[in-house]
Short mmCIF file of C-alpha atoms and ligand atoms in Angstrom, two decimals:
data_model
loop_
_atom_site.label_atom_id
_atom_site.label_comp_id
_atom_site.label_asym_id
_atom_site.label_seq_id
_atom_site.Cartn_x
_atom_site.Cartn_y
_atom_site.Cartn_z
CA MET Q 1463 -17.84 -31.29 -46.45
CA ILE Q 1464 -14.11 -30.91 -46.36
CA ARG Q 1465 -14.53 -27.13 -46.42
CA THR Q 1466 -16.92 -27.25 -43.48
CA THR Q 1467 -14.53 -29.43 -41.54
CA ARG Q 1468 -11.69 -27.08 -42.30
CA HIS Q 1469 -13.85 -24.15 -41.24
CA SER Q 1470 -14.77 -25.96 -38.05
CA TYR Q 1471 -11.09 -26.58 -37.44
CA ILE Q 1472 -10.24 -22.91 -38.01
CA PHE Q 1473 -13.17 -21.87 -35.82
CA ALA Q 1474 -11.98 -24.19 -33.06
CA LEU Q 1475 -8.49 -22.69 -33.36
CA LEU Q 1476 -9.91 -19.16 -33.19
CA ALA Q 1477 -12.07 -20.13 -30.21
CA PHE Q 1478 -8.99 -21.53 -28.54
CA PHE Q 1479 -7.04 -18.29 -29.06
CA ALA Q 1480 -10.04 -16.22 -27.99
CA ALA Q 1481 -10.27 -18.27 -24.81
CA ALA Q 1482 -6.53 -17.89 -24.29
CA ILE Q 1483 -6.83 -14.11 -24.76
CA GLY Q 1484 -9.97 -14.12 -22.63
CA PHE Q 1485 -8.05 -15.77 -19.81
CA ALA Q 1486 -5.08 -13.50 -20.29
CA LEU Q 1487 -7.09 -10.28 -20.23
CA PRO Q 1488 -8.33 -10.40 -16.62
CA VAL Q 1489 -4.74 -11.07 -15.46
CA ALA Q 1490 -3.42 -8.16 -17.52
CA ALA Q 1491 -6.30 -5.97 -16.34
CA GLN Q 1492 -5.58 -6.70 -12.70
CA ASP Q 1493 -4.07 -4.06 -10.46
CA LYS Q 1494 -3.99 -1.25 -12.93
CA MET Q 1495 -1.91 1.74 -11.83
CA GLU Q 1496 -3.12 5.20 -12.82
CA LEU Q 1497 -1.00 8.33 -12.76
CA ARG Q 1498 -2.00 11.21 -10.46
CA THR Q 1499 -0.02 14.43 -10.36
CA VAL Q 1500 0.18 15.49 -6.71
CA THR Q 1501 2.18 18.64 -7.42
CA ASP Q 1502 5.01 19.70 -9.73
CA GLY Q 1503 7.42 16.72 -9.93
CA VAL Q 1504 5.53 14.61 -7.38
CA TYR Q 1505 3.35 11.78 -8.65
CA MET Q 1506 1.23 9.00 -7.19
CA MET Q 1507 0.37 5.84 -9.10
CA GLN Q 1508 -3.08 4.91 -7.87
CA ASN Q 1509 -3.89 1.25 -7.62
CA ASP Q 1510 -7.45 0.20 -8.35
CA ARG Q 1511 -7.51 -3.17 -6.57
CA GLY Q 1512 -5.54 -5.20 -4.01
CA SER Q 1513 -2.09 -3.80 -4.55
CA SER Q 1514 -0.83 -0.52 -3.12
CA ASN Q 1515 -0.28 2.99 -4.41
CA ALA Q 1516 3.30 3.95 -5.21
CA SER Q 1517 4.75 7.45 -5.37
CA PHE Q 1518 7.70 8.97 -7.15
CA VAL Q 1519 9.47 12.32 -7.20
CA ILE Q 1520 11.40 13.50 -10.24
CA THR Q 1521 14.40 15.75 -9.52
CA PRO Q 1522 17.15 17.11 -11.82
CA ASP Q 1523 19.50 14.44 -10.40
CA GLY Q 1524 17.21 11.43 -10.63
CA VAL Q 1525 14.04 9.85 -9.29
CA VAL Q 1526 13.06 8.85 -5.74
CA VAL Q 1527 10.40 6.13 -5.45
CA LEU Q 1528 8.29 5.22 -2.42
CA ASP Q 1529 6.98 1.65 -2.32
CA ALA Q 1530 7.28 -1.14 -4.86
CA ASP Q 1531 4.93 -4.08 -5.26
CA LEU Q 1532 6.53 -6.74 -7.46
CA ARG Q 1533 3.19 -7.14 -9.30
CA THR Q 1534 2.83 -3.46 -10.23
CA ALA Q 1535 6.27 -1.78 -10.01
CA ASP Q 1536 6.84 -2.49 -13.72
CA GLN Q 1537 3.89 -0.18 -14.49
CA VAL Q 1538 5.35 2.51 -12.22
CA LEU Q 1539 8.77 2.25 -13.89
CA ALA Q 1540 7.16 2.41 -17.36
CA GLN Q 1541 5.40 5.63 -16.31
CA ILE Q 1542 8.63 7.10 -14.93
CA ARG Q 1543 10.37 6.31 -18.24
CA LYS Q 1544 7.62 8.22 -20.09
CA LEU Q 1545 8.13 11.32 -17.97
CA THR Q 1546 11.91 11.48 -17.63
CA ASP Q 1547 15.18 9.99 -18.84
CA LYS Q 1548 16.60 10.24 -15.30
CA LYS Q 1549 17.40 7.04 -13.44
CA VAL Q 1550 15.70 5.85 -10.28
CA LYS Q 1551 18.35 6.65 -7.62
CA TYR Q 1552 16.56 5.87 -4.37
CA LEU Q 1553 13.82 3.44 -3.40
CA ILE Q 1554 12.20 3.81 0.02
CA THR Q 1555 9.61 1.51 1.60
CA SER Q 1556 6.81 2.72 3.88
CA HIS Q 1557 6.67 -0.75 5.48
CA SER Q 1558 7.72 -4.31 4.79
CA ALA Q 1559 4.44 -5.79 3.48
CA GLY Q 1560 4.59 -7.50 0.09
CA ASP Q 1561 2.40 -4.90 -1.60
CA HIS Q 1562 4.95 -2.20 -0.70
CA ALA Q 1563 8.37 -3.85 -0.33
CA SER Q 1564 8.55 -6.86 -2.66
CA GLY Q 1565 9.26 -5.06 -5.93
CA ALA Q 1566 12.79 -3.60 -5.80
CA TRP Q 1567 13.75 -6.22 -8.40
CA GLN Q 1568 11.72 -4.34 -11.02
CA TYR Q 1569 14.16 -1.40 -10.68
CA ARG Q 1570 17.31 -3.56 -11.06
CA GLU Q 1571 18.39 -1.84 -14.28
CA ASP Q 1572 18.75 1.52 -12.46
CA LYS Q 1573 20.35 0.01 -9.30
CA PRO Q 1574 18.71 2.47 -6.86
CA VAL Q 1575 19.84 2.61 -3.23
CA PHE Q 1576 17.08 0.81 -1.33
CA ILE Q 1577 16.36 2.44 2.05
CA ALA Q 1578 14.26 0.85 4.80
CA THR Q 1579 14.18 0.76 8.58
CA LYS Q 1580 16.16 -1.92 10.40
CA THR Q 1581 12.86 -3.52 11.43
CA GLN Q 1582 11.64 -3.63 7.82
CA MET Q 1583 15.00 -5.09 6.81
CA ARG Q 1584 14.64 -7.82 9.44
CA ASP Q 1585 11.06 -8.52 8.26
CA LEU Q 1586 12.41 -9.06 4.74
CA TYR Q 1587 14.80 -11.69 6.10
CA MET Q 1588 12.05 -13.27 8.22
CA GLN Q 1589 8.30 -13.47 7.57
CA GLU Q 1590 8.31 -11.35 4.41
CA GLY Q 1591 11.23 -13.35 3.04
CA LYS Q 1592 9.26 -16.51 3.78
CA GLU Q 1593 6.16 -15.14 2.06
CA PHE Q 1594 8.20 -14.20 -1.02
CA ALA Q 1595 9.65 -17.75 -1.15
CA GLU Q 1596 6.13 -19.23 -0.82
CA ARG Q 1597 4.79 -17.06 -3.65
CA LYS Q 1598 7.71 -18.10 -5.86
CA LYS Q 1599 6.21 -21.60 -5.96
CA THR Q 1600 2.89 -20.53 -7.47
CA ASP Q 1601 2.92 -16.94 -8.73
CA GLU Q 1602 4.18 -16.43 -12.30
CA VAL Q 1603 5.64 -12.98 -11.58
CA TYR Q 1604 7.40 -14.13 -8.42
CA LYS Q 1605 8.77 -17.23 -10.19
CA VAL Q 1606 10.97 -15.17 -12.50
CA SER Q 1607 11.96 -12.57 -9.87
CA GLU Q 1608 14.20 -12.34 -6.84
CA LEU Q 1609 13.65 -10.68 -3.49
CA VAL Q 1610 15.92 -7.64 -3.35
CA ARG Q 1611 16.58 -6.58 0.24
CA PRO Q 1612 17.40 -3.03 1.43
CA ASP Q 1613 20.91 -1.56 1.14
CA LEU Q 1614 20.51 0.84 4.06
CA GLY Q 1615 18.68 0.26 7.34
CA PHE Q 1616 17.91 3.13 9.71
CA GLU Q 1617 16.22 3.61 13.05
CA GLY Q 1618 14.13 6.62 14.10
CA SER Q 1619 14.64 9.13 11.33
CA MET Q 1620 16.81 9.89 8.35
CA THR Q 1621 17.21 12.94 6.13
CA LEU Q 1622 18.08 12.56 2.48
CA GLN Q 1623 19.19 15.67 0.59
CA PHE Q 1624 18.86 14.90 -3.08
CA GLY Q 1625 18.12 16.76 -6.30
CA GLY Q 1626 17.56 20.06 -4.48
CA LEU Q 1627 14.92 18.52 -2.23
CA THR Q 1628 14.80 17.31 1.37
CA PHE Q 1629 13.27 13.93 2.10
CA ILE Q 1630 12.61 13.51 5.82
CA LEU Q 1631 12.04 9.85 6.58
CA THR Q 1632 10.41 9.19 9.94
CA GLU Q 1633 9.84 5.81 11.54
CA GLU Q 1634 6.47 6.58 13.10
CA GLY Q 1635 6.25 3.35 15.12
CA VAL Q 1636 4.04 0.26 15.20
CA GLY Q 1637 0.63 1.13 13.76
CA HIS Q 1638 -0.40 -0.46 10.52
CA SER Q 1639 2.75 -2.60 10.46
CA THR Q 1640 5.85 -3.47 12.50
CA SER Q 1641 7.52 -0.23 11.39
CA ASP Q 1642 5.64 2.48 9.48
CA VAL Q 1643 7.66 5.14 7.67
CA THR Q 1644 6.46 8.51 6.37
CA VAL Q 1645 8.35 10.75 3.94
CA PHE Q 1646 7.94 14.53 4.23
CA ILE Q 1647 9.18 16.69 1.35
CA PRO Q 1648 8.96 20.27 2.71
CA GLN Q 1649 9.80 22.02 -0.59
CA LYS Q 1650 6.80 20.29 -2.17
CA ARG Q 1651 4.42 20.58 0.82
CA VAL Q 1652 3.77 16.85 0.50
CA MET Q 1653 3.95 13.94 2.94
CA LEU Q 1654 3.90 10.34 1.74
CA MET Q 1655 2.02 8.35 4.36
CA GLY Q 1656 2.26 4.69 3.34
CA ASP Q 1657 -0.57 2.68 4.90
CA LEU Q 1658 -0.96 4.96 7.92
CA LEU Q 1659 -3.42 6.70 5.59
CA ASP Q 1660 -6.02 4.89 3.49
CA THR Q 1661 -8.68 7.05 1.85
CA GLU Q 1662 -12.32 6.21 1.04
CA ILE Q 1663 -11.75 2.54 1.92
CA HIS Q 1664 -11.79 0.53 5.12
CA PRO Q 1665 -8.16 0.43 6.24
CA GLY Q 1666 -6.15 -2.73 5.74
CA GLN Q 1667 -4.84 -5.08 8.37
CA GLY Q 1668 -1.06 -5.49 8.15
CA GLU Q 1669 -0.45 -9.15 7.37
CA SER Q 1670 2.28 -11.40 6.09
CA ALA Q 1671 2.70 -15.17 6.10
CA GLY Q 1672 -0.57 -15.44 8.03
CA VAL Q 1673 0.54 -13.20 10.92
CA PHE Q 1674 -1.33 -9.95 11.67
CA TYR Q 1675 0.47 -6.80 12.75
CA SER Q 1676 -1.89 -3.83 12.91
CA ASN Q 1677 -2.41 -2.12 16.24
CA VAL Q 1678 -5.14 0.53 16.54
CA LYS Q 1679 -3.62 2.15 19.62
CA GLY Q 1680 -0.28 2.54 17.86
CA TRP Q 1681 -1.93 3.67 14.63
CA THR Q 1682 -3.95 6.49 16.25
CA HIS Q 1683 -0.88 7.42 18.30
CA SER Q 1684 1.19 7.77 15.10
CA LEU Q 1685 -1.54 9.90 13.49
CA ASP Q 1686 -1.68 12.08 16.64
CA ASN Q 1687 2.09 12.57 16.47
CA ILE Q 1688 1.98 13.61 12.83
CA ILE Q 1689 -1.00 15.97 13.34
CA ALA Q 1690 0.77 17.54 16.34
CA ARG Q 1691 3.74 18.50 14.14
CA ASN Q 1692 1.47 21.04 12.37
CA LEU Q 1693 3.48 20.50 9.21
CA PRO Q 1694 3.28 22.83 6.22
CA VAL Q 1695 1.65 20.15 4.05
CA ASP Q 1696 -0.99 20.55 1.33
CA THR Q 1697 -1.38 16.87 0.53
CA TYR Q 1698 -0.93 13.67 2.51
CA VAL Q 1699 -0.51 10.85 -0.01
CA PRO Q 1700 -2.25 7.58 0.97
CA GLY Q 1701 -0.95 4.00 0.70
CA HIS Q 1702 -4.33 2.89 -0.66
CA GLY Q 1703 -7.25 4.84 -2.10
CA PRO Q 1704 -7.41 8.10 -4.06
CA VAL Q 1705 -5.20 11.07 -3.22
CA HIS Q 1706 -7.07 14.17 -2.02
CA ILE Q 1707 -4.96 16.98 -3.40
CA GLY Q 1708 -4.92 20.01 -1.12
CA ARG Q 1709 -7.12 18.49 1.60
CA GLY Q 1710 -4.24 18.61 4.06
CA VAL Q 1711 -4.55 17.47 7.65
CA ALA Q 1712 -8.31 16.79 7.30
CA ASP Q 1713 -7.38 13.44 5.75
CA LEU Q 1714 -5.37 12.44 8.84
CA GLN Q 1715 -8.13 13.65 11.16
CA GLU Q 1716 -10.69 11.57 9.23
CA GLN Q 1717 -8.46 8.48 9.42
CA LYS Q 1718 -8.09 8.91 13.18
CA ARG Q 1719 -11.82 9.57 13.67
CA TYR Q 1720 -12.59 6.36 11.74
CA PHE Q 1721 -10.75 4.28 14.31
CA ILE Q 1722 -12.30 6.10 17.27
CA VAL Q 1723 -15.86 5.90 15.90
CA MET Q 1724 -15.62 2.25 14.78
CA ARG Q 1725 -14.03 1.18 18.07
CA ASP Q 1726 -16.84 2.99 19.89
CA GLU Q 1727 -19.44 1.05 17.88
CA VAL Q 1728 -17.76 -2.27 18.77
CA SER Q 1729 -17.51 -1.26 22.42
CA LYS Q 1730 -21.27 -0.42 22.60
CA LEU Q 1731 -22.12 -3.85 21.20
CA MET Q 1732 -19.76 -5.47 23.71
CA LYS Q 1733 -21.55 -3.67 26.55
CA ALA Q 1734 -24.88 -4.91 25.16
CA GLY Q 1735 -23.57 -8.45 25.68
CA LYS Q 1736 -22.91 -9.33 22.04
CA SER Q 1737 -20.31 -11.95 21.17
CA LEU Q 1738 -17.58 -11.24 18.64
CA ALA Q 1739 -19.41 -13.36 16.06
CA GLU Q 1740 -22.62 -11.37 16.66
CA ILE Q 1741 -20.76 -8.05 16.45
CA GLU Q 1742 -19.17 -9.07 13.15
CA LYS Q 1743 -22.65 -9.82 11.77
CA THR Q 1744 -24.58 -6.86 13.14
CA ILE Q 1745 -22.16 -3.92 13.19
CA GLU Q 1746 -23.28 -1.01 11.07
CA VAL Q 1747 -20.88 1.45 9.53
CA PRO Q 1748 -21.83 4.99 10.69
CA LYS Q 1749 -23.01 7.41 8.02
CA GLU Q 1750 -19.72 9.32 7.85
CA PHE Q 1751 -17.90 6.21 6.63
CA ALA Q 1752 -20.78 4.47 4.82
CA HIS Q 1753 -19.30 5.32 1.41
CA TYR Q 1754 -16.01 3.56 2.23
CA GLN Q 1755 -15.14 0.77 -0.22
CA ARG Q 1756 -13.73 -2.69 0.48
CA LYS Q 1757 -16.05 -3.47 3.39
CA PRO Q 1758 -14.75 -7.06 3.84
CA ARG Q 1759 -11.60 -5.50 5.27
CA LEU Q 1760 -13.65 -4.29 8.24
CA VAL Q 1761 -13.96 -7.83 9.66
CA SER Q 1762 -10.31 -8.10 10.69
CA PHE Q 1763 -10.55 -4.71 12.39
CA VAL Q 1764 -13.69 -5.66 14.32
CA LYS Q 1765 -11.63 -8.52 15.78
CA LEU Q 1766 -8.81 -6.11 16.52
CA PHE Q 1767 -11.08 -3.53 18.21
CA TYR Q 1768 -12.70 -6.33 20.25
CA TYR Q 1769 -9.55 -8.02 21.53
CA GLN Q 1770 -7.51 -4.84 21.90
CA THR Q 1771 -10.28 -3.27 24.00
CA ILE Q 1772 -10.32 -6.32 26.29
CA GLU Q 1773 -6.54 -6.47 26.47
CA GLN Q 1774 -5.56 -2.81 26.76
CA GLY Q 1775 -8.77 -0.85 27.20
CA TYR Q 1776 -8.43 0.95 23.86
ZN1 LIG B 1813 -0.72 -1.79 1.72
#
């Protein structure tokens, strides 16, 4: 009897630990970052869930990183450490959203120079700073971290010559966010797009602290501007979704076409007298984009297409 009781006790203990591990596993499994080699020395860490992709470039003088989500930047740094003993010297953000600009703290050991636009910098003092403070109350990762704000703020464009490479930072305007930045590395024939490019998924609405920022007119305008540069680029690296190595400008054209086609669908339903609620329920994704993942994201864009068409015509 005593043995059985003891066994029951041990079993209960094991069950407790199993449950504890069971609870821990989904958290640990969340937002896994997988390494993709874009080209020699240029890598993208692909996120499989709600966080963003991050990119890094290894040079003889150190590493340049684009985008850092506090929840996943530790995985990116661990991968960098596996590939090189060089320090992270520069951190650049494509825009100020938490999934791209909250994680500079994870690189604190290397003390990189953190570069952002002046608008992104302001966002990190305002709504993004507020969101970080809010998350600190509930999120375990945020609780033990601090918001690290940019060291350098620029407007328009900036060129960084580092490690034998040229990094051309361009503030493309207001599209996905308040200030979207791309990074073109001509020697590598690569352009890092941030969230101006999402692949194989419905694009995300820029949001922080409950305020929405995306603007379809600005977004397509930014894509037009980039396409019109006719850049010598093999691969445009997306902010979310898989990287299409060597697909070139076709990725940007597809992203632009998505907005035009989806806005057209909403407009047709508006002409047919449908309300926004009816459009949200009945809209069908055309065949070309039917394979896109994360369909719930479409809802916020249907609203955007609807109101922006009424307000501005397109
Ligand atoms: Zn994002």
